Coordinates of C-alpha atoms in Angstrom, one line a residue:
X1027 CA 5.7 -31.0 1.9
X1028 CA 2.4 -29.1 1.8
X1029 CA 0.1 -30.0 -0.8
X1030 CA -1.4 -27.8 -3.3
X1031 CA -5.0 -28.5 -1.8
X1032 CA -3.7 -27.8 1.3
X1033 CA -1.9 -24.5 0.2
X1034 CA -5.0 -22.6 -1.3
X1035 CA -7.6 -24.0 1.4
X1036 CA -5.1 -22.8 4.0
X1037 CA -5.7 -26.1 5.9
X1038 CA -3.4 -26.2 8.6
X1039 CA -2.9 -22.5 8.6
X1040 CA -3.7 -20.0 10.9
X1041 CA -4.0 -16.6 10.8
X1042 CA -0.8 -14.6 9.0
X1043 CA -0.4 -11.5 12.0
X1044 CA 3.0 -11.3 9.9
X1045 CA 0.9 -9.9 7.2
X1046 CA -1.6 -7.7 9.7
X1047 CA 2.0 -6.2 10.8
X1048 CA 2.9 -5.2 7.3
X1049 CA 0.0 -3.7 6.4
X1050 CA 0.5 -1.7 9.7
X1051 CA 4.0 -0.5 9.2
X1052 CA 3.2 0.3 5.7
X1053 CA 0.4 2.8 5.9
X1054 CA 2.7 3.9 8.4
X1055 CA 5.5 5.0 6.7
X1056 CA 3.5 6.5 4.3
X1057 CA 1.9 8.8 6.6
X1058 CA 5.7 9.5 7.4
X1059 CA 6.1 10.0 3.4
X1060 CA 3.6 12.1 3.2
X1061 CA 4.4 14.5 6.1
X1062 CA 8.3 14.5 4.6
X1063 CA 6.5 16.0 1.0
X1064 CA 5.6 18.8 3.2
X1065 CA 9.0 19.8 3.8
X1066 CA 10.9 19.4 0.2
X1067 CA 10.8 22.5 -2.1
X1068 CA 8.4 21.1 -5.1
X1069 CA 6.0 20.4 -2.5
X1070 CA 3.2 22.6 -4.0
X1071 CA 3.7 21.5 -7.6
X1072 CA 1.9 18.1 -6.4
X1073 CA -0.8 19.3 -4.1
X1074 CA 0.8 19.7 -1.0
X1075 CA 1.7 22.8 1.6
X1076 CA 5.3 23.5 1.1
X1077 CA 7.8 24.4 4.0
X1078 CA 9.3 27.8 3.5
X1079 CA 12.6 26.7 4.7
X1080 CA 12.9 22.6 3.1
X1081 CA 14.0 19.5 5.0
X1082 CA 16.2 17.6 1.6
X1083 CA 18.8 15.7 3.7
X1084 CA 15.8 13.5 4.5
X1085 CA 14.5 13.1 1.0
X1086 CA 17.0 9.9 0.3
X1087 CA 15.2 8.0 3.0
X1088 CA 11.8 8.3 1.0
X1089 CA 13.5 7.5 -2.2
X1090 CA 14.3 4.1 -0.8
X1091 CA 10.6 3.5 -0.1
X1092 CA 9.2 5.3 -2.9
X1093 CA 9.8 2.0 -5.3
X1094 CA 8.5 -0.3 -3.2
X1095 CA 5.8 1.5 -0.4
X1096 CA 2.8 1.2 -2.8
X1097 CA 3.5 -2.2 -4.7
X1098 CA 3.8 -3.8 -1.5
X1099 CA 0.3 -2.1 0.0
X1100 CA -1.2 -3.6 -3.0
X1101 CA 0.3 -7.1 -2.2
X1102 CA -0.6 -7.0 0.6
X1103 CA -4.3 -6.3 -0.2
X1104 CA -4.2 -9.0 -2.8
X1105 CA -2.9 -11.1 0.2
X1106 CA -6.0 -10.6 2.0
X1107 CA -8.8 -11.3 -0.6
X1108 CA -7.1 -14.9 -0.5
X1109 CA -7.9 -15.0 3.4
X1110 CA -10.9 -13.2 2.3
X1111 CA -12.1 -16.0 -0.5
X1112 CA -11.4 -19.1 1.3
X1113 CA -15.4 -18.9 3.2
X1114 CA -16.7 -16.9 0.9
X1115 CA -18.6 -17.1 -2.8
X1116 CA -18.1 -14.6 -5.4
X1117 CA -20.9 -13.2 -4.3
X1118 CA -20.1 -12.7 -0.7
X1119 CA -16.7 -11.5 -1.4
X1120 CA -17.8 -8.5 -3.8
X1121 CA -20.5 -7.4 -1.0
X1122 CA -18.1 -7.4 1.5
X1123 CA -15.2 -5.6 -0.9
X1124 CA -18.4 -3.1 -1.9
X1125 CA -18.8 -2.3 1.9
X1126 CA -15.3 -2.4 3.0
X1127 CA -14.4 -0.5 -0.5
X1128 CA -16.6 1.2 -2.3
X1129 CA -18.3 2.8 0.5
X1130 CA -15.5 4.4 2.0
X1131 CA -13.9 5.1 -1.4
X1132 CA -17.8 7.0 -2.1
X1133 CA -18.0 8.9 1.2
X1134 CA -14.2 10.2 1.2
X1135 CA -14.7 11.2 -2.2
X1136 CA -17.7 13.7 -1.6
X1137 CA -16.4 14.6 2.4
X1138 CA -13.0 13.5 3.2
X1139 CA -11.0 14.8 0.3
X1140 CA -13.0 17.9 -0.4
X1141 CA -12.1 18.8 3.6
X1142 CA -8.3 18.8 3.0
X1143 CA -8.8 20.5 -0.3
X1144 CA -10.2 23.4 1.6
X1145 CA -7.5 23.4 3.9
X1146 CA -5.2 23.5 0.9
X1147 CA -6.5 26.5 -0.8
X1148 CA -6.8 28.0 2.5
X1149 CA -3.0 28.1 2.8
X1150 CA -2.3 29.2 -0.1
X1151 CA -5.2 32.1 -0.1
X1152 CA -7.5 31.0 -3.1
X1153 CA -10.6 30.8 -1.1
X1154 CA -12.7 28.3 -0.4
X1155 CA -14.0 25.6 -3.0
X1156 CA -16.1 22.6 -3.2
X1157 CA -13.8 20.1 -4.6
X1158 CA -14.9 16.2 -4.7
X1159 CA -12.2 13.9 -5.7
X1160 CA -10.6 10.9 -4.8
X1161 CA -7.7 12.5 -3.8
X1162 CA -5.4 9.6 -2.0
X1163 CA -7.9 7.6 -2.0
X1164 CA -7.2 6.5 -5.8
X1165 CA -5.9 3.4 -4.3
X1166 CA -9.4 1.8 -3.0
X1167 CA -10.8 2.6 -6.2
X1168 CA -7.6 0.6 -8.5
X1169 CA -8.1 -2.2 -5.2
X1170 CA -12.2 -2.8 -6.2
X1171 CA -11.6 -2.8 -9.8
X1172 CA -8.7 -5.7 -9.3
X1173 CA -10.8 -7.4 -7.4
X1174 CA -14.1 -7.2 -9.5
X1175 CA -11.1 -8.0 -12.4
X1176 CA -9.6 -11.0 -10.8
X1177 CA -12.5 -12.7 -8.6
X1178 CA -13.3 -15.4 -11.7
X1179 CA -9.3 -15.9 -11.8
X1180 CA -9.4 -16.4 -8.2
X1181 CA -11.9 -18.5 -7.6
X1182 CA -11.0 -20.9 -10.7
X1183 CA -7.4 -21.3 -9.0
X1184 CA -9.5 -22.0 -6.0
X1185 CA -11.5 -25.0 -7.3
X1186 CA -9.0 -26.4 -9.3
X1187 CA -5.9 -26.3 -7.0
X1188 CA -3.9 -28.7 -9.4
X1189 CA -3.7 -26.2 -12.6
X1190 CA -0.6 -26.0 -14.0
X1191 CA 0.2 -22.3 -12.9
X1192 CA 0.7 -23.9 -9.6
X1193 CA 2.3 -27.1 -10.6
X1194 CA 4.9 -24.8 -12.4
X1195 CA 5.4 -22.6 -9.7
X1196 CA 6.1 -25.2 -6.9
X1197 CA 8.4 -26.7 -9.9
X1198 CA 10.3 -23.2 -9.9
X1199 CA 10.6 -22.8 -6.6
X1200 CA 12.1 -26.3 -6.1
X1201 CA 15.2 -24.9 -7.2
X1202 CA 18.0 -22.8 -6.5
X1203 CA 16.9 -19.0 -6.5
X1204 CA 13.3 -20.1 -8.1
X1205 CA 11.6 -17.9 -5.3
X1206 CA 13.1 -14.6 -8.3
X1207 CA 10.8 -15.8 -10.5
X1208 CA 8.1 -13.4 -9.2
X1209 CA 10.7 -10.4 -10.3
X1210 CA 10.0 -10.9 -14.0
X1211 CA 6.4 -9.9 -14.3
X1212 CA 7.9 -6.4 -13.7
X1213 CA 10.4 -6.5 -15.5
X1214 CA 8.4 -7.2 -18.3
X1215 CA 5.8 -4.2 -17.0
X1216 CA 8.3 -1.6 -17.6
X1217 CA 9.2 -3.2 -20.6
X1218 CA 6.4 -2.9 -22.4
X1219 CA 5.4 0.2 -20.5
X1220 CA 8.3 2.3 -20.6
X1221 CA 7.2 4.5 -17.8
X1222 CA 8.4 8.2 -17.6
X1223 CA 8.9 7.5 -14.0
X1224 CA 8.5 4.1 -12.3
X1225 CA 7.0 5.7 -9.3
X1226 CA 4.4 7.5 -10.4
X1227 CA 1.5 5.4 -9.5
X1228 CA -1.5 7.0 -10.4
X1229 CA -3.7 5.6 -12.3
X1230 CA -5.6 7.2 -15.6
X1231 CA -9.0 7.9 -14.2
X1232 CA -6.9 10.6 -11.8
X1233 CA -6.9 13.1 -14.1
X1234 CA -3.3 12.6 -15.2
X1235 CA -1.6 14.5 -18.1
X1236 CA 0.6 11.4 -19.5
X1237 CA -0.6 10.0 -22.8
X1238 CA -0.3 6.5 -24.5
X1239 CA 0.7 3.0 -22.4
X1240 CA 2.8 5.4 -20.2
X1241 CA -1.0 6.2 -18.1
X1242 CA -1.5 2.6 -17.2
X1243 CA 1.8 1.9 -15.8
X1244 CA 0.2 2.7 -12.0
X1245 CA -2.8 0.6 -12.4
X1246 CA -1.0 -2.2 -14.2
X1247 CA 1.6 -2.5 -11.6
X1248 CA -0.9 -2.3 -9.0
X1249 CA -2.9 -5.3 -10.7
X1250 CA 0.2 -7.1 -11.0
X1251 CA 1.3 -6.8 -7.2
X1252 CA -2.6 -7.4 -5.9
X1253 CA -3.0 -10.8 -7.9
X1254 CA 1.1 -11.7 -7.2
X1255 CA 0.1 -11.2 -3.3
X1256 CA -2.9 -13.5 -3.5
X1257 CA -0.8 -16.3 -5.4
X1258 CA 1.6 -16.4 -3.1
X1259 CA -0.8 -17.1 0.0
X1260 CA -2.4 -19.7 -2.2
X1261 CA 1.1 -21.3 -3.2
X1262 CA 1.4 -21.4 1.1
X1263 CA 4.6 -22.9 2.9
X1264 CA 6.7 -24.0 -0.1
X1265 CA 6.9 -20.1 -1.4
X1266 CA 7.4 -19.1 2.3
X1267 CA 10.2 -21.3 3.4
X1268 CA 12.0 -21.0 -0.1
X1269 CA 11.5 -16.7 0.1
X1270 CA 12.9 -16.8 4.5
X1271 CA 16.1 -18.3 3.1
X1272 CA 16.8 -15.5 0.8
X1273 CA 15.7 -13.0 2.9
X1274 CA 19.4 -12.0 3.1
X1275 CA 19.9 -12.3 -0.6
X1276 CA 17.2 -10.2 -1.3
X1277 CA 17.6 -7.5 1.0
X1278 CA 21.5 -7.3 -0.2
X1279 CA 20.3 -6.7 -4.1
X1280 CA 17.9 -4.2 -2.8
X1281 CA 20.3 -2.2 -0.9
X1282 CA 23.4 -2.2 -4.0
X1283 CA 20.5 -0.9 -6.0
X1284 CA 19.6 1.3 -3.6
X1285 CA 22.9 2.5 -3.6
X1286 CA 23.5 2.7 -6.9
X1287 CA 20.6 4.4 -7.8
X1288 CA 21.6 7.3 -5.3
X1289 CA 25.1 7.8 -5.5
X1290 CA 25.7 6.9 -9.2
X1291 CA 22.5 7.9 -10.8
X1292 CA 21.3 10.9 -8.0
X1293 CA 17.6 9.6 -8.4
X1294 CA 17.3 10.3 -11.9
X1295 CA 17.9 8.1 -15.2
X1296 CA 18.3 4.7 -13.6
X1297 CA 17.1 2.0 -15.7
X1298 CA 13.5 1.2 -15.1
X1299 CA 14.9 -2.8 -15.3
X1300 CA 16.7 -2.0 -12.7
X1301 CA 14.2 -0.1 -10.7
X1302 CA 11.6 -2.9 -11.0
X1303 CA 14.4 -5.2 -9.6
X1304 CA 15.4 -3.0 -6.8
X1305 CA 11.3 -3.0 -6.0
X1306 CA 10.7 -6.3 -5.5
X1307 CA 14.1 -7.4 -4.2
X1308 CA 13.0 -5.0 -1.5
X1309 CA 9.2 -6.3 -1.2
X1310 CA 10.6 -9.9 -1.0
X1311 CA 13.3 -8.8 1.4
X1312 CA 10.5 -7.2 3.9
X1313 CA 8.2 -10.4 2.9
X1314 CA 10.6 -12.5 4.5
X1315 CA 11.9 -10.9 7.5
X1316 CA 8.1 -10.3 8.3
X1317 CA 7.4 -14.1 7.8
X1318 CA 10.4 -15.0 9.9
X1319 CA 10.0 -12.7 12.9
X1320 CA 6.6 -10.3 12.9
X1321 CA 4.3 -13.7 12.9
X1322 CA 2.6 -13.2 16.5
X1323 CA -0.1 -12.1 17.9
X1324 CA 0.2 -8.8 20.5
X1325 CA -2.5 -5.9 21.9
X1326 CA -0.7 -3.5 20.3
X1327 CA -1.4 -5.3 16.8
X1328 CA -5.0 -6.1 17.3
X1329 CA -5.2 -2.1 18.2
X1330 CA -3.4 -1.2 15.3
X1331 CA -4.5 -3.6 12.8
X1332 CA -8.1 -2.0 13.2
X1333 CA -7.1 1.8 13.3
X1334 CA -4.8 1.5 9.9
X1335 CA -7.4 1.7 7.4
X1336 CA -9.0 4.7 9.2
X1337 CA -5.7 6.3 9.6
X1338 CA -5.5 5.6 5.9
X1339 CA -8.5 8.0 5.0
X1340 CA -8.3 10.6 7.3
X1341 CA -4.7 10.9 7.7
X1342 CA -4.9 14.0 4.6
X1343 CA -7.2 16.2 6.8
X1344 CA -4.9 16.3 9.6
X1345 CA -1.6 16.7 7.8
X1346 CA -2.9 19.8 6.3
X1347 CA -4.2 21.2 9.1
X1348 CA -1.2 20.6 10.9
X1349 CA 1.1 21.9 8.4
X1350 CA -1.6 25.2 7.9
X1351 CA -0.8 25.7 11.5
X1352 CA 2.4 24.9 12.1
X1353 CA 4.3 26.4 9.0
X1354 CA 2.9 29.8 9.8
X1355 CA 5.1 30.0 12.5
X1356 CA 8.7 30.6 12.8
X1357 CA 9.5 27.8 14.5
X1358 CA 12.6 26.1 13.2
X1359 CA 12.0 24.0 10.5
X1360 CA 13.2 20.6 12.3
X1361 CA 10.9 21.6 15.2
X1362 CA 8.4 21.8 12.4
X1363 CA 8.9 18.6 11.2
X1364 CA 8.4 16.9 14.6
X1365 CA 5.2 18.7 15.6
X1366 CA 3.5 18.4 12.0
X1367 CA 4.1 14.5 12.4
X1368 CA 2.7 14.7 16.4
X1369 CA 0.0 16.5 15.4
X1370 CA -0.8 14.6 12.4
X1371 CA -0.6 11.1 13.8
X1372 CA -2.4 12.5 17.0
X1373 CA -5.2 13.8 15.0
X1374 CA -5.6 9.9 13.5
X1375 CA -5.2 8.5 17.0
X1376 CA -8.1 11.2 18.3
X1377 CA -10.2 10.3 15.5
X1378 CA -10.1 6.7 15.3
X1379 CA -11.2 6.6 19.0
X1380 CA -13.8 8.5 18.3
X1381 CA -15.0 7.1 15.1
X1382 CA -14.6 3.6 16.2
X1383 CA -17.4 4.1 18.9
X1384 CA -20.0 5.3 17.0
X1385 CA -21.4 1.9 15.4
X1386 CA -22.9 4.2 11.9
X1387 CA -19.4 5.5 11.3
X1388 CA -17.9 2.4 11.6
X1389 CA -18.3 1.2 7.6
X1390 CA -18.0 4.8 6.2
X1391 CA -14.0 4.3 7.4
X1392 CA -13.8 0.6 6.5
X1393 CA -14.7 -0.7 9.8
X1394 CA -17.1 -3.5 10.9
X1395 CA -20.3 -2.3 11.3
X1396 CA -20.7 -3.6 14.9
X1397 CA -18.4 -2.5 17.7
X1398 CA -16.1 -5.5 19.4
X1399 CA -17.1 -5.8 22.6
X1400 CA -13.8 -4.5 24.4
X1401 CA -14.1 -1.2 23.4

């Protein structure tokens, strides 16, 4: 058995390309989300160019990832400050956060977002404005503040491995099903939250209209999945090995309230209770299988692992431009579809080869300052 030393000082461990493949896949899939907006009828009533002719039959496929895409992004960001804190002080990890954060998060604000913005009100003929705004990039700025948040929480677990948080969490997961235990924060989120719509995760600085405890549900959740993703690295191979053998537990409960959330309830009124479950049975579910069979190293991950974040922050720009040009045509819609998601990820391809060679770029889309030698 791993001790709890060895656990948190990831002694014996090296690196987790299980988790560099889910970070991958998910900013993936929600470009993919994203471009599938584009083409369902209340497109426009959110910010995005809207499809004359809609695409719904595919909608149901984005409902299954829409309770679980961005809790599991934060995870896996709280996930790697734990790789991040193990060499590092305090200090060291908010300048390197602030450089790999807050500096994108700044520039994007006042050129990214205002670019796509244009291309917006372009499309829909309102002339050309000067918006900054964080647009999608809300999520770096909820990821800094959990991090400036939870760094003395962090690094207290870190110097004192034997707390009882830990002792009672390797107790839990001793026993049958223990590994659920990590369901109930959530629970207990949209308990006391009561959120008009469990996923709507944007937090109150955005500019959102929702009043009272319902405006923090977003930000909460966020915070709880960031410092859940770091505990479970420190808790290391006892929480791993327990969560792989109910990977197919977890992904069964996921997919009956997946189900049932669908066919019985059509999208709408399902309990939030049962919402947070069907969340994290699926993040534990894609948790495990990940652990189990994406842990390896490959070219195409060490590629990908480094164009993800600026895919991330430029994706926006080249959706709308895609969509400006491609849903002025007649075209049929399915044609559309599959051009606006060529075009889209081709633009972030383009640009990430670019931007990745031009070493004062590099940190204003989240990327070491100095170029690896094999480009």
């Amino acid at each position: 058995m791993v001790s709890v030393e060895e656990s948190f000082d990831g002694l014996g461990e090296g690196r987790r390309y299980d988790i560099d493949w889910l970070r991958v896949i998910a900013i993936g899939l929600l470009l993919v989300y994203h471009i599938v907006i584009v083409f369902q009828p209340w497109a426009a009533f959110i910010g995005f160019p809207v499809s004359k002719e809609p695409l719904e039959a595919i909608w149901p496929f984005m409902e299954l990832l829409n309770v679980w895409r961005i809790p599991l992004l934060f995870m896996v960001s709280g996930m790697g400050v734990f790789f991040a804190i193990r060499r590092r002080s305090w200090w060291q990890l908010w300048v390197e956060r602030s450089r790999r954060i807050l500096l994108p998060l700044i520039f994007g604000f006042f050129t990214i977002i205002p670019l796509h913005v244009l291309i917006f009100l372009k499309f829909y003929g309102e002339g050309f404005q000067y918006i900054p705004n964080p647009g999608h990039l809300w999520f770096l700025g909820n990821i800094f503040l959990y991090v400036l948040l939870l760094t003395p929480i962090f690094f207290f677990l870190k110097r004192h491995p034997n707390n009882v948080l830990f002792v009672a969490l390797r107790l839990l997961l001793s026993l049958p099903g223990g590994v659920y235990v990590f369901v109930l924060p959530f629970v207990l989120e949209v308990l006391l939250i009561k959120p008009e719509n469990f996923a709507y995760y944007l937090p109150p600085y955005f500019g959102n209209r929702i009043l009272g405890l319902e405006a923090f549900h977003g930000l909460l959740l966020g915070f709880l999945a960031f410092f859940l993703g770091c505990l479970l690295m420190a808790l290391g191979k006892v929480f791993w090995r327990n969560l792989e053998g109910h990977r197919y537990t977890s992904l069964s409960v996921g997919v009956t309230l997946f189900l049932i959330r669908w066919l019985v309830f059509h999208f709408d009124g399902m309990p939030d209770i049962l919402r947070a479950v069907e969340s994290m049975m699926w993040i534990l579910a894609v948790l495990a299988f990940g652990y189990r069979y994406l842990n390896r190293s490959s070219p195409a991950l060490a590629y990908l692992s480094q164009a993800a974040y600026p895919f991330y922050i430029v994706h926006m720009v080249f959706l709308y431009l895609a969509a400006f040009c491609v849903l002025q045509t007649e075209i049929p819609v399915a044609l559309g579809f599959l051009v606006v998601i060529i075009l889209t990820f081709g633009g972030c391809f383009a640009s990430f080869e670019l931007l990745r060679r031009v070493g004062f770029l590099r940190p204003l889309f989240g990327m070491n300052p100095k170029r690896p030698s094999n480009l």
